[in-house]
């Protein structure tokens, strides 16, 4: 995968994300693997979105999307 594609890796599997129409945003599901979560982080950075408003670290150390 090319570097510019990595920021969109999280969209490769429909089970990994949902569209929240109320908040007008994408949200990752619990099924998203760590690589998809890191890809989503890169997507946020490349689109000048505040990463810390969308992502948090869970108790087990896994980065998760804030619901």
mmCIF file with all atom_site columns, C-alpha atoms in Angstrom, residues 5-31:
data_model
loop_
_atom_site.group_PDB
_atom_site.id
_atom_site.type_symbol
_atom_site.label_atom_id
_atom_site.label_alt_id
_atom_site.label_comp_id
_atom_site.label_asym_id
_atom_site.label_entity_id
_atom_site.label_seq_id
_atom_site.pdbx_PDB_ins_code
_atom_site.Cartn_x
_atom_site.Cartn_y
_atom_site.Cartn_z
_atom_site.occupancy
_atom_site.B_iso_or_equiv
_atom_site.pdbx_formal_charge
_atom_site.auth_seq_id
_atom_site.auth_comp_id
_atom_site.auth_asym_id
_atom_site.auth_atom_id
_atom_site.pdbx_PDB_model_num
ATOM 1  C CA . UNK A 1 5  ? -3.402  5.318  0.690  1.00 0.00 ? 5  UNK A CA 1
ATOM 2  C CA . UNK A 1 6  ? -2.654  4.466  4.324  1.00 0.00 ? 6  UNK A CA 1
ATOM 3  C CA . UNK A 1 7  ? -4.842  7.291  5.622  1.00 0.00 ? 7  UNK A CA 1
ATOM 4  C CA . UNK A 1 8  ? -7.841  5.625  3.963  1.00 0.00 ? 8  UNK A CA 1
ATOM 5  C CA . UNK A 1 9  ? -7.082  2.039  5.039  1.00 0.00 ? 9  UNK A CA 1
ATOM 6  C CA . UNK A 1 10 ? -9.774  2.216  7.750  1.00 0.00 ? 10 UNK A CA 1
ATOM 7  C CA . UNK A 1 11 ? -12.458 2.371  5.024  1.00 0.00 ? 11 UNK A CA 1
ATOM 8  C CA . UNK A 1 12 ? -11.456 -0.962 3.420  1.00 0.00 ? 12 UNK A CA 1
ATOM 9  C CA . UNK A 1 13 ? -13.943 -2.955 5.480  1.00 0.00 ? 13 UNK A CA 1
ATOM 10 C CA . UNK A 1 14 ? -17.519 -1.779 6.096  1.00 0.00 ? 14 UNK A CA 1
ATOM 11 C CA . UNK A 1 15 ? -17.507 -3.582 9.462  1.00 0.00 ? 15 UNK A CA 1
ATOM 12 C CA . UNK A 1 16 ? -14.785 -1.243 10.743 1.00 0.00 ? 16 UNK A CA 1
ATOM 13 C CA . UNK A 1 17 ? -16.721 2.030  10.573 1.00 0.00 ? 17 UNK A CA 1
ATOM 14 C CA . UNK A 1 18 ? -20.170 3.559  10.621 1.00 0.00 ? 18 UNK A CA 1
ATOM 15 C CA . UNK A 1 19 ? -21.531 6.911  9.554  1.00 0.00 ? 19 UNK A CA 1
ATOM 16 C CA . UNK A 1 20 ? -23.072 8.919  12.356 1.00 0.00 ? 20 UNK A CA 1
ATOM 17 C CA . UNK A 1 21 ? -25.655 11.025 10.528 1.00 0.00 ? 21 UNK A CA 1
ATOM 18 C CA . UNK A 1 22 ? -26.602 12.978 13.658 1.00 0.00 ? 22 UNK A CA 1
ATOM 19 C CA . UNK A 1 23 ? -23.043 14.197 14.204 1.00 0.00 ? 23 UNK A CA 1
ATOM 20 C CA . UNK A 1 24 ? -22.173 14.129 10.472 1.00 0.00 ? 24 UNK A CA 1
ATOM 21 C CA . UNK A 1 25 ? -19.013 12.095 10.967 1.00 0.00 ? 25 UNK A CA 1
ATOM 22 C CA . UNK A 1 26 ? -17.409 8.671  10.640 1.00 0.00 ? 26 UNK A CA 1
ATOM 23 C CA . UNK A 1 27 ? -16.957 6.471  13.705 1.00 0.00 ? 27 UNK A CA 1
ATOM 24 C CA . UNK A 1 28 ? -14.870 3.327  13.991 1.00 0.00 ? 28 UNK A CA 1
ATOM 25 C CA . UNK A 1 29 ? -16.487 0.226  15.429 1.00 0.00 ? 29 UNK A CA 1
ATOM 26 C CA . UNK A 1 30 ? -15.057 -2.248 17.928 1.00 0.00 ? 30 UNK A CA 1
ATOM 27 C CA . UNK A 1 31 ? -14.288 -4.523 14.957 1.00 0.00 ? 31 UNK A CA 1
#
